[in-house]
PDB file of C-alpha atoms in Angstrom:
ATOM      1  CA  GLY F 220      -6.278  -9.097 -18.535  1.00 65.00           C
ATOM      2  CA  ALA F 221      -8.820 -10.602 -15.278  1.00 76.00           C
ATOM      3  CA  VAL F 222     -10.228  -8.251 -13.955  1.00 89.00           C
ATOM      4  CA  VAL F 223     -11.739  -8.680 -10.187  1.00 93.00           C
ATOM      5  CA  SER F 224     -13.962  -6.146  -8.415  1.00 95.00           C
ATOM      6  CA  GLN F 225     -14.775  -5.558  -4.698  1.00 96.00           C
ATOM      7  CA  HIS F 226     -17.796  -3.933  -3.263  1.00 96.00           C
ATOM      8  CA  PRO F 227     -17.869  -1.211  -1.010  1.00 97.00           C
ATOM      9  CA  SER F 228     -14.653   0.606  -1.570  1.00 95.00           C
ATOM     10  CA  TRP F 229     -14.965   1.304   1.932  1.00 96.00           C
ATOM     11  CA  VAL F 230     -17.082   1.230   4.516  1.00 97.00           C
ATOM     12  CA  ILE F 231     -17.689   2.927   8.624  1.00 97.00           C
ATOM     13  CA  CYS F 232     -19.352   0.803  10.549  1.00 96.00           C
ATOM     14  CA  LYS F 233     -20.175   1.198  14.446  1.00 96.00           C
ATOM     15  CA  SER F 234     -19.213  -1.215  16.581  1.00 97.00           C
ATOM     16  CA  GLY F 235     -21.316  -4.354  16.712  1.00 96.00           C
ATOM     17  CA  THR F 236     -22.205  -5.119  13.794  1.00 97.00           C
ATOM     18  CA  SER F 237     -22.064  -6.943  10.757  1.00 97.00           C
ATOM     19  CA  VAL F 238     -20.080  -5.328   7.420  1.00 97.00           C
ATOM     20  CA  LYS F 239     -20.949  -7.648   4.179  1.00 97.00           C
ATOM     21  CA  ILE F 240     -17.562  -7.089   1.603  1.00 97.00           C
ATOM     22  CA  GLU F 241     -18.317  -8.549  -1.899  1.00 97.00           C
ATOM     23  CA  CYS F 242     -15.715 -10.031  -4.077  1.00 96.00           C
ATOM     24  CA  ARG F 243     -16.324 -10.580  -7.756  1.00 95.00           C
ATOM     25  CA  SER F 244     -14.217 -12.009 -10.765  1.00 92.00           C
ATOM     26  CA  LEU F 245     -15.898  -9.939 -13.618  1.00 91.00           C
ATOM     27  CA  ASP F 246     -14.389 -11.829 -16.463  1.00 86.00           C
ATOM     28  CA  PHE F 247     -13.841 -15.307 -15.496  1.00 86.00           C
ATOM     29  CA  GLN F 248     -14.528 -18.009 -13.409  1.00 87.00           C
ATOM     30  CA  ALA F 249     -12.545 -18.287  -9.908  1.00 86.00           C
ATOM     31  CA  THR F 250     -13.140 -22.069  -8.612  1.00 82.00           C
ATOM     32  CA  THR F 251     -10.890 -20.000  -5.848  1.00 88.00           C
ATOM     33  CA  MET F 252     -10.869 -17.225  -4.306  1.00 92.00           C
ATOM     34  CA  PHE F 253      -8.383 -15.943  -1.493  1.00 94.00           C
ATOM     35  CA  TRP F 254      -9.108 -13.651   1.064  1.00 96.00           C
ATOM     36  CA  TYR F 255      -6.663 -11.127   2.624  1.00 95.00           C
ATOM     37  CA  ARG F 256      -6.309  -8.998   5.398  1.00 95.00           C
ATOM     38  CA  GLN F 257      -3.357  -5.929   5.858  1.00 91.00           C
ATOM     39  CA  PHE F 258      -2.374  -3.648   8.531  1.00 83.00           C
ATOM     40  CA  PRO F 259      -1.171  -0.317   8.057  1.00 78.00           C
ATOM     41  CA  LYS F 260       2.719  -0.579   7.216  1.00 76.00           C
ATOM     42  CA  GLN F 261       2.602  -4.022   7.625  1.00 81.00           C
ATOM     43  CA  SER F 262       2.181  -7.618   4.800  1.00 86.00           C
ATOM     44  CA  LEU F 263      -0.665  -8.824   3.593  1.00 90.00           C
ATOM     45  CA  MET F 264      -2.450 -12.218   5.492  1.00 92.00           C
ATOM     46  CA  LEU F 265      -3.966 -14.552   4.035  1.00 93.00           C
ATOM     47  CA  MET F 266      -7.246 -15.258   5.827  1.00 96.00           C
ATOM     48  CA  ALA F 267      -8.831 -17.929   3.869  1.00 95.00           C
ATOM     49  CA  THR F 268      -9.150 -19.776   1.024  1.00 92.00           C
ATOM     50  CA  SER F 269     -13.045 -19.994  -0.225  1.00 90.00           C
ATOM     51  CA  ASN F 270     -13.452 -22.332  -2.410  1.00 86.00           C
ATOM     52  CA  GLU F 271     -16.977 -23.085  -4.926  1.00 83.00           C
ATOM     53  CA  GLY F 272     -19.624 -24.293  -3.666  1.00 81.00           C
ATOM     54  CA  SER F 273     -17.417 -25.805   0.163  1.00 84.00           C
ATOM     55  CA  LYS F 274     -16.266 -24.853   3.190  1.00 88.00           C
ATOM     56  CA  ALA F 275     -13.917 -22.114   3.436  1.00 92.00           C
ATOM     57  CA  THR F 276     -10.313 -23.151   4.695  1.00 93.00           C
ATOM     58  CA  TYR F 277      -9.347 -20.833   7.605  1.00 95.00           C
ATOM     59  CA  GLU F 278      -5.572 -20.031   8.933  1.00 93.00           C
ATOM     60  CA  GLN F 279      -4.389 -20.182  11.945  1.00 92.00           C
ATOM     61  CA  GLY F 280      -5.739 -17.668  13.986  1.00 92.00           C
ATOM     62  CA  VAL F 281      -8.265 -16.261  12.002  1.00 95.00           C
ATOM     63  CA  GLU F 282     -11.608 -16.351  13.651  1.00 94.00           C
ATOM     64  CA  LYS F 283     -13.883 -18.099  11.772  1.00 93.00           C
ATOM     65  CA  ASP F 284     -17.419 -17.673  12.999  1.00 94.00           C
ATOM     66  CA  LYS F 285     -16.607 -13.598  12.465  1.00 96.00           C
ATOM     67  CA  PHE F 286     -14.825 -14.018   9.713  1.00 97.00           C
ATOM     68  CA  LEU F 287     -18.319 -15.704   7.384  1.00 96.00           C
ATOM     69  CA  ILE F 288     -17.005 -16.332   4.239  1.00 95.00           C
ATOM     70  CA  ASN F 289     -19.227 -17.766   1.658  1.00 91.00           C
ATOM     71  CA  HIS F 290     -18.716 -18.801  -2.316  1.00 89.00           C
ATOM     72  CA  ALA F 291     -21.356 -19.290  -3.597  1.00 83.00           C
ATOM     73  CA  SER F 292     -20.888 -19.375  -7.119  1.00 89.00           C
ATOM     74  CA  LEU F 293     -17.811 -19.025  -9.316  1.00 89.00           C
ATOM     75  CA  THR F 294     -18.241 -15.417 -10.276  1.00 92.00           C
ATOM     76  CA  LEU F 295     -18.740 -14.556  -6.119  1.00 93.00           C
ATOM     77  CA  SER F 296     -17.238 -15.346  -2.999  1.00 94.00           C
ATOM     78  CA  THR F 297     -18.295 -12.351   0.282  1.00 96.00           C
ATOM     79  CA  LEU F 298     -16.914 -11.915   3.485  1.00 97.00           C
ATOM     80  CA  THR F 299     -19.078 -11.090   6.412  1.00 97.00           C
ATOM     81  CA  VAL F 300     -17.345  -9.700   9.355  1.00 97.00           C
ATOM     82  CA  THR F 301     -19.291  -9.965  12.286  1.00 97.00           C
ATOM     83  CA  SER F 302     -20.256  -8.044  15.747  1.00 96.00           C
ATOM     84  CA  ALA F 303     -17.286  -5.850  14.544  1.00 96.00           C
ATOM     85  CA  HIS F 304     -15.045  -3.834  16.915  1.00 96.00           C
ATOM     86  CA  PRO F 305     -12.198  -1.406  16.298  1.00 95.00           C
ATOM     87  CA  GLU F 306      -9.379  -4.038  15.671  1.00 94.00           C
ATOM     88  CA  ASP F 307     -11.317  -4.830  12.725  1.00 95.00           C
ATOM     89  CA  SER F 308     -10.400  -2.243  10.856  1.00 95.00           C
ATOM     90  CA  SER F 309      -8.053  -3.133   8.163  1.00 95.00           C
ATOM     91  CA  PHE F 310      -7.717  -3.123   4.330  1.00 95.00           C
ATOM     92  CA  TYR F 311      -9.466  -6.337   3.005  1.00 96.00           C
ATOM     93  CA  ILE F 312      -8.084  -7.588  -0.070  1.00 96.00           C
ATOM     94  CA  CYS F 313      -9.316 -10.402  -2.858  1.00 96.00           C
ATOM     95  CA  SER F 314      -8.032 -12.318  -4.955  1.00 94.00           C
ATOM     96  CA  ALA F 315      -9.066 -14.784  -7.913  1.00 91.00           C
ATOM     97  CA  LEU F 316      -7.580 -17.922  -9.187  1.00 84.00           C
ATOM     98  CA  THR F 317      -8.025 -18.483 -13.187  1.00 74.00           C
ATOM     99  CA  SER F 318      -7.081 -22.093 -13.264  1.00 64.00           C
ATOM    100  CA  THR F 319      -7.650 -24.765 -11.133  1.00 58.00           C
ATOM    101  CA  GLU F 320      -3.693 -25.232 -10.722  1.00 58.00           C
ATOM    102  CA  PRO F 321      -3.317 -24.906  -6.721  1.00 54.00           C
ATOM    103  CA  VAL F 322      -1.293 -21.854  -6.136  1.00 57.00           C
ATOM    104  CA  THR F 323      -0.633 -20.068  -9.773  1.00 58.00           C
ATOM    105  CA  THR F 324       0.969 -16.809 -10.750  1.00 60.00           C
ATOM    106  CA  GLU F 325      -2.567 -16.672 -11.900  1.00 70.00           C
ATOM    107  CA  GLN F 326      -3.793 -14.645  -9.411  1.00 81.00           C
ATOM    108  CA  TYR F 327      -5.567 -11.013  -9.987  1.00 88.00           C
ATOM    109  CA  PHE F 328      -6.551  -8.899  -6.900  1.00 92.00           C
ATOM    110  CA  GLY F 329      -9.334  -6.479  -6.003  1.00 94.00           C
ATOM    111  CA  PRO F 330      -8.694  -3.069  -5.485  1.00 93.00           C
ATOM    112  CA  GLY F 331      -9.870  -3.438  -2.185  1.00 95.00           C
ATOM    113  CA  THR F 332     -11.866  -2.700   0.912  1.00 96.00           C
ATOM    114  CA  ARG F 333     -10.814  -0.211   3.670  1.00 95.00           C
ATOM    115  CA  LEU F 334     -13.178  -0.890   6.741  1.00 96.00           C
ATOM    116  CA  THR F 335     -13.607   1.359   9.724  1.00 96.00           C
ATOM    117  CA  VAL F 336     -15.035   1.046  12.889  1.00 96.00           C
ATOM    118  CA  THR F 337     -16.020   2.903  14.969  1.00 96.00           C
TER     119      THR F 337
ATOM    120  CA  ASP I1176       6.868 -15.833  12.162  1.00 71.00           C
ATOM    121  CA  GLN I1177       8.072 -14.163   9.052  1.00 82.00           C
ATOM    122  CA  GLN I1178       9.056 -16.532   6.526  1.00 92.00           C
ATOM    123  CA  VAL I1179       9.033 -13.600   3.776  1.00 94.00           C
ATOM    124  CA  LYS I1180      10.176 -10.466   4.419  1.00 94.00           C
ATOM    125  CA  GLN I1181      11.580  -7.059   3.218  1.00 95.00           C
ATOM    126  CA  ASN I1182      14.099  -5.441   5.820  1.00 92.00           C
ATOM    127  CA  SER I1183      13.920  -1.558   4.212  1.00 94.00           C
ATOM    128  CA  PRO I1184      10.915  -0.169   4.879  1.00 93.00           C
ATOM    129  CA  SER I1185      11.467   2.462   2.111  1.00 96.00           C
ATOM    130  CA  LEU I1186      13.846   3.562  -0.741  1.00 97.00           C
ATOM    131  CA  SER I1187      14.424   6.518  -2.354  1.00 98.00           C
ATOM    132  CA  VAL I1188      16.398   6.841  -5.909  1.00 98.00           C
ATOM    133  CA  GLN I1189      16.596   9.411  -8.481  1.00 98.00           C
ATOM    134  CA  GLU I1190      14.264   9.770 -11.782  1.00 98.00           C
ATOM    135  CA  GLY I1191      16.878   7.462 -14.192  1.00 98.00           C
ATOM    136  CA  ARG I1192      18.758   5.113 -11.964  1.00 98.00           C
ATOM    137  CA  ILE I1193      18.758   1.654 -10.344  1.00 98.00           C
ATOM    138  CA  SER I1194      15.762   1.004  -8.012  1.00 98.00           C
ATOM    139  CA  ILE I1195      16.811  -2.650  -6.047  1.00 98.00           C
ATOM    140  CA  LEU I1196      14.684  -3.981  -3.881  1.00 98.00           C
ATOM    141  CA  ASN I1197      15.494  -7.115  -1.664  1.00 98.00           C
ATOM    142  CA  CYS I1198      13.825  -9.705  -0.320  1.00 98.00           C
ATOM    143  CA  ASP I1199      15.061 -12.947   2.023  1.00 97.00           C
ATOM    144  CA  TYR I1200      12.848 -15.659   2.889  1.00 97.00           C
ATOM    145  CA  THR I1201      13.915 -18.733   5.682  1.00 95.00           C
ATOM    146  CA  ASN I1202      12.423 -21.796   3.601  1.00 93.00           C
ATOM    147  CA  SER I1203      14.124 -23.811   1.588  1.00 91.00           C
ATOM    148  CA  MET I1204      11.727 -25.442  -0.214  1.00 90.00           C
ATOM    149  CA  PHE I1205      10.404 -22.181  -1.740  1.00 92.00           C
ATOM    150  CA  ASP I1206      10.255 -22.699  -5.189  1.00 89.00           C
ATOM    151  CA  TYR I1207       8.702 -20.000  -7.277  1.00 92.00           C
ATOM    152  CA  PHE I1208       9.351 -15.807  -6.136  1.00 95.00           C
ATOM    153  CA  LEU I1209       6.737 -13.185  -7.090  1.00 94.00           C
ATOM    154  CA  TRP I1210       7.032  -9.085  -7.357  1.00 96.00           C
ATOM    155  CA  TYR I1211       3.969  -7.528  -6.680  1.00 95.00           C
ATOM    156  CA  LYS I1212       3.659  -3.933  -6.801  1.00 95.00           C
ATOM    157  CA  LYS I1213       0.990  -2.140  -4.773  1.00 93.00           C
ATOM    158  CA  TYR I1214      -0.330   1.450  -4.814  1.00 91.00           C
ATOM    159  CA  PRO I1215      -2.163   2.812  -1.708  1.00 85.00           C
ATOM    160  CA  ALA I1216      -6.407   1.851  -1.599  1.00 82.00           C
ATOM    161  CA  GLU I1217      -5.444  -0.476  -4.658  1.00 88.00           C
ATOM    162  CA  GLY I1218      -5.404  -4.247  -4.852  1.00 90.00           C
ATOM    163  CA  PRO I1219      -1.170  -5.821  -5.693  1.00 92.00           C
ATOM    164  CA  THR I1220      -1.122  -5.706  -9.020  1.00 90.00           C
ATOM    165  CA  PHE I1221       1.329  -8.889 -10.420  1.00 90.00           C
ATOM    166  CA  LEU I1222       4.673  -7.260 -12.001  1.00 94.00           C
ATOM    167  CA  ILE I1223       6.999 -10.002 -12.316  1.00 94.00           C
ATOM    168  CA  SER I1224       8.796 -14.244 -11.335  1.00 93.00           C
ATOM    169  CA  ILE I1225      11.699 -16.283 -10.647  1.00 95.00           C
ATOM    170  CA  SER I1226      10.872 -20.273 -10.355  1.00 93.00           C
ATOM    171  CA  SER I1227      13.915 -21.724  -8.302  1.00 92.00           C
ATOM    172  CA  ILE I1228      15.523 -23.035 -11.016  1.00 93.00           C
ATOM    173  CA  LYS I1229      16.298 -19.270 -13.084  1.00 95.00           C
ATOM    174  CA  ASP I1230      18.566 -17.625 -11.208  1.00 96.00           C
ATOM    175  CA  LYS I1231      17.835 -14.535 -12.601  1.00 97.00           C
ATOM    176  CA  ASN I1232      14.487 -12.900 -15.488  1.00 97.00           C
ATOM    177  CA  GLU I1233      14.289 -10.011 -16.817  1.00 97.00           C
ATOM    178  CA  ASP I1234      10.926  -8.136 -18.130  1.00 95.00           C
ATOM    179  CA  GLY I1235      11.627  -5.061 -19.689  1.00 97.00           C
ATOM    180  CA  ARG I1236      13.240  -2.798 -16.996  1.00 98.00           C
ATOM    181  CA  PHE I1237      12.526  -5.349 -14.258  1.00 98.00           C
ATOM    182  CA  THR I1238      14.921  -7.765 -13.179  1.00 98.00           C
ATOM    183  CA  VAL I1239      14.840 -10.213 -10.306  1.00 98.00           C
ATOM    184  CA  PHE I1240      17.875 -12.132  -8.884  1.00 98.00           C
ATOM    185  CA  LEU I1241      17.697 -15.134  -7.211  1.00 97.00           C
ATOM    186  CA  ASN I1242      20.303 -16.676  -5.120  1.00 97.00           C
ATOM    187  CA  LYS I1243      18.597 -19.472  -3.262  1.00 95.00           C
ATOM    188  CA  SER I1244      22.037 -20.266  -1.603  1.00 95.00           C
ATOM    189  CA  ALA I1245      21.611 -17.404   0.363  1.00 96.00           C
ATOM    190  CA  LYS I1246      17.647 -17.480   0.104  1.00 96.00           C
ATOM    191  CA  HIS I1247      17.483 -14.090  -0.715  1.00 97.00           C
ATOM    192  CA  LEU I1248      15.846 -12.550  -4.213  1.00 97.00           C
ATOM    193  CA  SER I1249      15.772  -7.980  -5.581  1.00 98.00           C
ATOM    194  CA  LEU I1250      14.264  -6.400  -7.828  1.00 98.00           C
ATOM    195  CA  HIS I1251      15.928  -3.948  -9.589  1.00 98.00           C
ATOM    196  CA  ILE I1252      14.222  -1.220 -11.512  1.00 98.00           C
ATOM    197  CA  VAL I1253      16.150   0.663 -14.234  1.00 98.00           C
ATOM    198  CA  PRO I1254      16.017   3.018 -15.648  1.00 98.00           C
ATOM    199  CA  SER I1255      13.550   4.346 -12.281  1.00 98.00           C
ATOM    200  CA  GLN I1256      10.750   6.356 -13.802  1.00 97.00           C
ATOM    201  CA  PRO I1257       8.173   8.234 -10.950  1.00 96.00           C
ATOM    202  CA  GLY I1258       5.339   5.938 -11.856  1.00 95.00           C
ATOM    203  CA  ASP I1259       7.246   3.352 -10.095  1.00 97.00           C
ATOM    204  CA  SER I1260       6.564   5.156  -6.710  1.00 97.00           C
ATOM    205  CA  ALA I1261       4.450   3.004  -5.140  1.00 96.00           C
ATOM    206  CA  VAL I1262       5.085  -0.337  -2.122  1.00 95.00           C
ATOM    207  CA  TYR I1263       6.479  -3.303  -3.986  1.00 97.00           C
ATOM    208  CA  PHE I1264       5.765  -7.148  -2.202  1.00 96.00           C
ATOM    209  CA  CYS I1265       8.022 -10.410  -2.667  1.00 96.00           C
ATOM    210  CA  ALA I1266       6.079 -13.155  -2.102  1.00 95.00           C
ATOM    211  CA  ALA I1267       6.812 -16.763  -2.081  1.00 94.00           C
ATOM    212  CA  ILE I1268       4.179 -19.871  -2.893  1.00 88.00           C
ATOM    213  CA  ASP I1269       3.787 -23.028  -1.080  1.00 81.00           C
ATOM    214  CA  ASP I1270       1.032 -23.640  -0.574  1.00 77.00           C
ATOM    215  CA  LYS I1271      -0.634 -20.086  -0.488  1.00 83.00           C
ATOM    216  CA  LEU I1272       1.391 -16.648  -1.404  1.00 88.00           C
ATOM    217  CA  ILE I1273       2.835 -15.643   1.857  1.00 91.00           C
ATOM    218  CA  PHE I1274       3.613 -12.029   1.032  1.00 93.00           C
ATOM    219  CA  GLY I1275       6.599 -10.131   2.666  1.00 94.00           C
ATOM    220  CA  THR I1276       5.899  -6.240   4.510  1.00 91.00           C
ATOM    221  CA  GLY I1277       6.725  -4.316   1.594  1.00 94.00           C
ATOM    222  CA  THR I1278       9.226  -1.901   0.797  1.00 96.00           C
ATOM    223  CA  ARG I1279       7.808   1.747  -0.220  1.00 96.00           C
ATOM    224  CA  LEU I1280      10.095   3.096  -2.935  1.00 97.00           C
ATOM    225  CA  GLN I1281       9.819   6.883  -4.323  1.00 98.00           C
ATOM    226  CA  VAL I1282      11.115   8.070  -6.928  1.00 98.00           C
ATOM    227  CA  PHE I1283      12.051  11.671  -7.700  1.00 96.00           C
ATOM    228  CA  PRO I1284      12.839  13.876 -10.532  1.00 93.00           C
TER     229      PRO I1284
END
């Protein structure tokens, strides 16, 4: 099956610094990637939809200037948490679509990145 | 506003027995539902799905039932195995995936 990787898997940073998380589709091209966030014991919440070569579409309540998304190629999307604060500590998961259909079951998830801001 | 709800945060089942995980939704326009399994520190993996034109879909030990009038779906796992211990999320498709809050299943010997 399709494989999606994320790097790093775990990162600790100091408050006020920025952190970049990479999401790669290893064996397929992904025109669309999604970024999710999960707090402990809560649902995965969609943060933004990332389309290759265009600006990301952010969900309501997600600060686009704080969570910068770049989908520069068909296999790579990055999420940069700028000026991180402890409340940004969370588990960030990306997923990628293998087809051009709007949303299908062919959405493969990365292993996630745990961000801890001290 | 949680459109997809899993009211049981946890479930404990003996190995070999049936596990039933429940999910309720509020939006009658949802037309496709999925179940995902998630281990700690990993991304969710797709298990099984069902279209709103069906009321049952079966794949091996996993069966999903959909009751549209009640806006309710359930995942049955039988027989349950210790390796099934994980968090299970139901999700609905609107123009995006909308996840429930998850149910932690523990299967004990």
